[in-house]
Amino acid sequence: MKKKVIWVSSLIVFFIVLFLICINWYFPYSPISFTKSISYDADNIVVKAYKKELNDFKNIYNSKKKNTLTDDRTQYVLPMFEQQWLVSGKPVKIKESDQLNTMLNEVKETKDILIELAFREKYSQETKEYLKMALVTCLSLENEIVELKNSKFHSRSTLNRQIRNLHMSFIRSFDMFTTFYKEYHHLR
């Protein structure tokens, strides 16, 4: 009788542990997950193209004199687009608390900078439109990150798709910002 109780309780503990491991794997951001992280492996072709565009823009930016508010504030916008998970050709762990909060803070800071530029700088009508589009993409990024933070019960595959979409949204936002900057300096 005693052996049967020990065997049954061991079996119950085994199934509970197995259940928790399965939940941890299948729902990495769930409240009962141990790690609350997911490994994201970006497409190497996309990363290489993005890094090239980023370096090209930095070369243009570094060649300019920093005598306007737009030029000065651009140095504070660039870190949003240089985050490790965006430019790494290797798998990166994205932790629910750390990386998502960092992403969100970077996006909010950039949004505040773009709003400041909209009210403090004088731009041509076309440049204002590009600034507006850059701000809209930034707001969209903010919403996507908040949605990802609230994806506690999404499966691993859904989270991977959301992160991949977020990666592409960052690239679109970078394109909008560079278009705005180039139009500001008439570098088309």
mmCIF file of C-alpha atoms in Angstrom:
data_model
loop_
_atom_site.group_PDB
_atom_site.id
_atom_site.type_symbol
_atom_site.label_atom_id
_atom_site.label_comp_id
_atom_site.label_asym_id
_atom_site.label_seq_id
_atom_site.Cartn_x
_atom_site.Cartn_y
_atom_site.Cartn_z
ATOM 1 C CA MET A 1 0.000 0.000 0.000
ATOM 2 C CA LYS A 2 2.806 2.420 0.940
ATOM 3 C CA LYS A 3 4.661 1.681 -2.319
ATOM 4 C CA LYS A 4 1.493 2.353 -4.292
ATOM 5 C CA VAL A 5 1.011 5.770 -2.633
ATOM 6 C CA ILE A 6 4.629 6.698 -3.327
ATOM 7 C CA TRP A 7 4.322 5.498 -6.917
ATOM 8 C CA VAL A 8 1.065 7.445 -7.491
ATOM 9 C CA SER A 9 2.417 10.619 -5.895
ATOM 10 C CA SER A 10 5.628 10.318 -7.954
ATOM 11 C CA LEU A 11 3.535 9.906 -11.066
ATOM 12 C CA ILE A 12 1.457 12.969 -10.180
ATOM 13 C CA VAL A 13 4.596 15.050 -9.560
ATOM 14 C CA PHE A 14 6.047 13.816 -12.855
ATOM 15 C CA PHE A 15 2.937 14.884 -14.790
ATOM 16 C CA ILE A 16 2.824 18.257 -13.066
ATOM 17 C CA VAL A 17 6.484 18.888 -13.957
ATOM 18 C CA LEU A 18 5.889 17.668 -17.511
ATOM 19 C CA PHE A 19 2.836 19.940 -17.781
ATOM 20 C CA LEU A 20 4.841 22.974 -16.577
ATOM 21 C CA ILE A 21 7.674 22.224 -19.012
ATOM 22 C CA CYS A 22 5.181 21.972 -21.882
ATOM 23 C CA ILE A 23 3.501 25.237 -20.875
ATOM 24 C CA ASN A 24 6.920 26.903 -20.569
ATOM 25 C CA TRP A 25 7.839 25.756 -24.076
ATOM 26 C CA TYR A 26 4.544 26.345 -25.842
ATOM 27 C CA PHE A 27 3.570 29.612 -24.065
ATOM 28 C CA PRO A 28 6.918 31.307 -23.278
ATOM 29 C CA TYR A 29 5.412 34.552 -21.925
ATOM 30 C CA SER A 30 2.703 32.924 -19.801
ATOM 31 C CA PRO A 31 2.468 33.820 -16.107
ATOM 32 C CA ILE A 32 3.619 30.321 -15.120
ATOM 33 C CA SER A 33 6.540 30.248 -17.550
ATOM 34 C CA PHE A 34 9.953 30.039 -15.898
ATOM 35 C CA THR A 35 12.063 31.982 -18.397
ATOM 36 C CA LYS A 36 9.566 34.379 -20.012
ATOM 37 C CA SER A 37 11.785 34.646 -23.071
ATOM 38 C CA ILE A 38 11.790 33.548 -26.668
ATOM 39 C CA SER A 39 14.665 33.106 -29.074
ATOM 40 C CA TYR A 40 14.262 35.209 -32.220
ATOM 41 C CA ASP A 41 16.292 34.380 -35.300
ATOM 42 C CA ALA A 42 15.940 37.105 -37.910
ATOM 43 C CA ASP A 43 16.301 36.421 -41.619
ATOM 44 C CA ASN A 44 19.997 36.973 -42.447
ATOM 45 C CA ILE A 45 19.228 38.586 -45.820
ATOM 46 C CA VAL A 46 16.901 41.104 -44.171
ATOM 47 C CA VAL A 47 19.465 41.835 -41.446
ATOM 48 C CA LYS A 48 22.298 42.367 -43.956
ATOM 49 C CA ALA A 49 20.198 44.727 -46.076
ATOM 50 C CA TYR A 50 19.040 46.618 -42.983
ATOM 51 C CA LYS A 51 22.574 46.957 -41.600
ATOM 52 C CA LYS A 52 23.743 48.305 -44.969
ATOM 53 C CA GLU A 53 20.939 50.901 -45.013
ATOM 54 C CA LEU A 54 21.698 51.812 -41.400
ATOM 55 C CA ASN A 55 25.418 52.257 -42.107
ATOM 56 C CA ASP A 56 24.703 54.257 -45.268
ATOM 57 C CA PHE A 57 22.443 56.577 -43.301
ATOM 58 C CA LYS A 58 24.984 56.955 -40.494
ATOM 59 C CA ASN A 59 27.611 57.916 -43.075
ATOM 60 C CA ILE A 60 25.291 60.602 -44.458
ATOM 61 C CA TYR A 61 24.412 61.786 -40.960
ATOM 62 C CA ASN A 62 28.041 61.912 -39.815
ATOM 63 C CA SER A 63 29.029 63.950 -42.878
ATOM 64 C CA LYS A 64 26.572 66.729 -41.961
ATOM 65 C CA LYS A 65 27.301 69.654 -39.672
ATOM 66 C CA LYS A 66 25.168 69.402 -36.550
ATOM 67 C CA ASN A 67 23.909 72.963 -36.536
ATOM 68 C CA THR A 68 20.135 72.374 -36.521
ATOM 69 C CA LEU A 69 17.747 70.847 -34.018
ATOM 70 C CA THR A 70 16.917 68.070 -36.501
ATOM 71 C CA ASP A 71 20.582 67.114 -36.845
ATOM 72 C CA ASP A 72 21.105 67.278 -33.090
ATOM 73 C CA ARG A 73 18.056 65.144 -32.241
ATOM 74 C CA THR A 74 18.876 62.501 -34.856
ATOM 75 C CA GLN A 75 21.693 61.224 -32.632
ATOM 76 C CA TYR A 76 19.030 60.338 -30.036
ATOM 77 C CA VAL A 77 16.784 58.642 -32.589
ATOM 78 C CA LEU A 78 19.472 56.327 -33.997
ATOM 79 C CA PRO A 79 19.738 54.044 -30.918
ATOM 80 C CA MET A 80 16.158 52.914 -31.524
ATOM 81 C CA PHE A 81 17.240 51.500 -34.884
ATOM 82 C CA GLU A 82 20.546 50.057 -33.637
ATOM 83 C CA GLN A 83 19.118 47.655 -31.047
ATOM 84 C CA GLN A 84 20.976 44.346 -30.941
ATOM 85 C CA TRP A 85 17.969 42.217 -31.845
ATOM 86 C CA LEU A 86 17.479 44.265 -35.041
ATOM 87 C CA VAL A 87 21.026 43.989 -36.352
ATOM 88 C CA SER A 88 22.104 40.560 -35.127
ATOM 89 C CA GLY A 89 22.415 37.771 -37.646
ATOM 90 C CA LYS A 90 22.384 35.289 -34.769
ATOM 91 C CA PRO A 91 19.451 34.171 -32.598
ATOM 92 C CA VAL A 92 18.692 36.657 -29.818
ATOM 93 C CA LYS A 93 16.702 35.940 -26.671
ATOM 94 C CA ILE A 94 13.881 38.408 -26.230
ATOM 95 C CA LYS A 95 12.859 38.518 -22.611
ATOM 96 C CA GLU A 96 9.389 39.730 -21.856
ATOM 97 C CA SER A 97 10.453 42.225 -19.225
ATOM 98 C CA ASP A 98 13.904 43.457 -20.299
ATOM 99 C CA GLN A 99 13.955 43.729 -24.075
ATOM 100 C CA LEU A 100 10.306 44.632 -24.569
ATOM 101 C CA ASN A 101 10.555 47.433 -22.011
ATOM 102 C CA THR A 102 13.770 48.684 -23.630
ATOM 103 C CA MET A 103 12.131 48.625 -27.069
ATOM 104 C CA LEU A 104 9.102 50.485 -25.769
ATOM 105 C CA ASN A 105 11.224 53.137 -24.047
ATOM 106 C CA GLU A 106 13.307 53.691 -27.195
ATOM 107 C CA VAL A 107 10.155 54.085 -29.292
ATOM 108 C CA LYS A 108 8.573 56.493 -26.791
ATOM 109 C CA GLU A 109 11.729 58.628 -26.689
ATOM 110 C CA THR A 110 11.826 58.742 -30.491
ATOM 111 C CA LYS A 111 8.137 59.633 -30.618
ATOM 112 C CA ASP A 112 8.739 62.522 -28.194
ATOM 113 C CA ILE A 113 11.667 63.731 -30.310
ATOM 114 C CA LEU A 114 9.587 63.642 -33.499
ATOM 115 C CA ILE A 115 6.805 65.576 -31.780
ATOM 116 C CA GLU A 116 9.347 68.114 -30.565
ATOM 117 C CA LEU A 117 10.707 68.513 -34.104
ATOM 118 C CA ALA A 118 7.197 68.956 -35.482
ATOM 119 C CA PHE A 119 6.588 71.917 -33.189
ATOM 120 C CA ARG A 120 10.027 73.521 -32.969
ATOM 121 C CA GLU A 121 11.440 73.278 -36.496
ATOM 122 C CA LYS A 122 10.352 74.880 -39.732
ATOM 123 C CA TYR A 123 10.018 72.406 -42.614
ATOM 124 C CA SER A 124 8.765 72.497 -46.174
ATOM 125 C CA GLN A 125 5.323 70.989 -46.722
ATOM 126 C CA GLU A 126 6.782 67.806 -48.204
ATOM 127 C CA THR A 127 9.231 67.410 -45.312
ATOM 128 C CA LYS A 128 6.353 67.887 -42.842
ATOM 129 C CA GLU A 129 4.485 65.047 -44.544
ATOM 130 C CA TYR A 130 7.490 62.743 -44.213
ATOM 131 C CA LEU A 131 7.851 63.729 -40.560
ATOM 132 C CA LYS A 132 4.173 62.969 -40.043
ATOM 133 C CA MET A 133 4.604 59.518 -41.641
ATOM 134 C CA ALA A 134 7.664 58.870 -39.454
ATOM 135 C CA LEU A 135 5.608 59.780 -36.391
ATOM 136 C CA VAL A 136 2.711 57.555 -37.483
ATOM 137 C CA THR A 137 5.039 54.572 -37.954
ATOM 138 C CA CYS A 138 6.522 55.277 -34.533
ATOM 139 C CA LEU A 139 3.047 55.246 -32.963
ATOM 140 C CA SER A 140 2.339 51.990 -34.765
ATOM 141 C CA LEU A 141 5.543 50.509 -33.332
ATOM 142 C CA GLU A 142 4.489 51.543 -29.858
ATOM 143 C CA ASN A 143 1.147 49.770 -30.292
ATOM 144 C CA GLU A 144 2.797 46.605 -31.621
ATOM 145 C CA ILE A 145 5.185 46.434 -28.670
ATOM 146 C CA VAL A 146 2.372 46.951 -26.170
ATOM 147 C CA GLU A 147 0.397 44.222 -27.907
ATOM 148 C CA LEU A 148 3.417 41.908 -27.717
ATOM 149 C CA LYS A 149 3.851 42.686 -24.008
ATOM 150 C CA ASN A 150 0.202 41.723 -23.491
ATOM 151 C CA SER A 151 0.600 38.423 -25.369
ATOM 152 C CA LYS A 152 0.897 36.330 -22.257
ATOM 153 C CA PHE A 153 -1.142 33.447 -23.604
ATOM 154 C CA HIS A 154 0.091 33.422 -27.187
ATOM 155 C CA SER A 155 1.904 30.382 -28.476
ATOM 156 C CA ARG A 156 5.574 30.360 -29.406
ATOM 157 C CA SER A 157 4.740 30.421 -33.126
ATOM 158 C CA THR A 158 2.391 33.391 -32.686
ATOM 159 C CA LEU A 159 5.017 35.268 -30.679
ATOM 160 C CA ASN A 160 7.642 34.538 -33.338
ATOM 161 C CA ARG A 161 5.314 35.912 -36.004
ATOM 162 C CA GLN A 162 4.603 39.021 -33.912
ATOM 163 C CA ILE A 163 8.317 39.621 -33.339
ATOM 164 C CA ARG A 164 9.093 39.107 -37.042
ATOM 165 C CA ASN A 165 6.326 41.616 -37.906
ATOM 166 C CA LEU A 166 7.724 44.001 -35.308
ATOM 167 C CA HIS A 167 11.180 43.665 -36.861
ATOM 168 C CA MET A 168 9.765 44.615 -40.264
ATOM 169 C CA SER A 169 7.878 47.526 -38.668
ATOM 170 C CA PHE A 170 11.134 48.836 -37.217
ATOM 171 C CA ILE A 171 12.652 48.686 -40.698
ATOM 172 C CA ARG A 172 9.664 50.579 -42.159
ATOM 173 C CA SER A 173 9.960 53.161 -39.398
ATOM 174 C CA PHE A 174 13.664 53.557 -40.160
ATOM 175 C CA ASP A 175 12.848 54.033 -43.849
ATOM 176 C CA MET A 176 10.305 56.733 -42.968
ATOM 177 C CA PHE A 177 12.774 58.512 -40.710
ATOM 178 C CA THR A 178 15.590 58.397 -43.278
ATOM 179 C CA THR A 179 13.233 59.659 -45.976
ATOM 180 C CA PHE A 180 12.270 62.555 -43.696
ATOM 181 C CA TYR A 181 15.923 63.318 -42.910
ATOM 182 C CA LYS A 182 17.016 63.142 -46.539
ATOM 183 C CA GLU A 183 14.117 65.351 -47.639
ATOM 184 C CA TYR A 184 15.062 67.820 -44.904
ATOM 185 C CA HIS A 185 18.553 68.019 -46.386
ATOM 186 C CA HIS A 186 17.301 67.526 -49.973
ATOM 187 C CA LEU A 187 19.379 64.362 -50.410
ATOM 188 C CA ARG A 188 16.990 62.388 -52.590
#
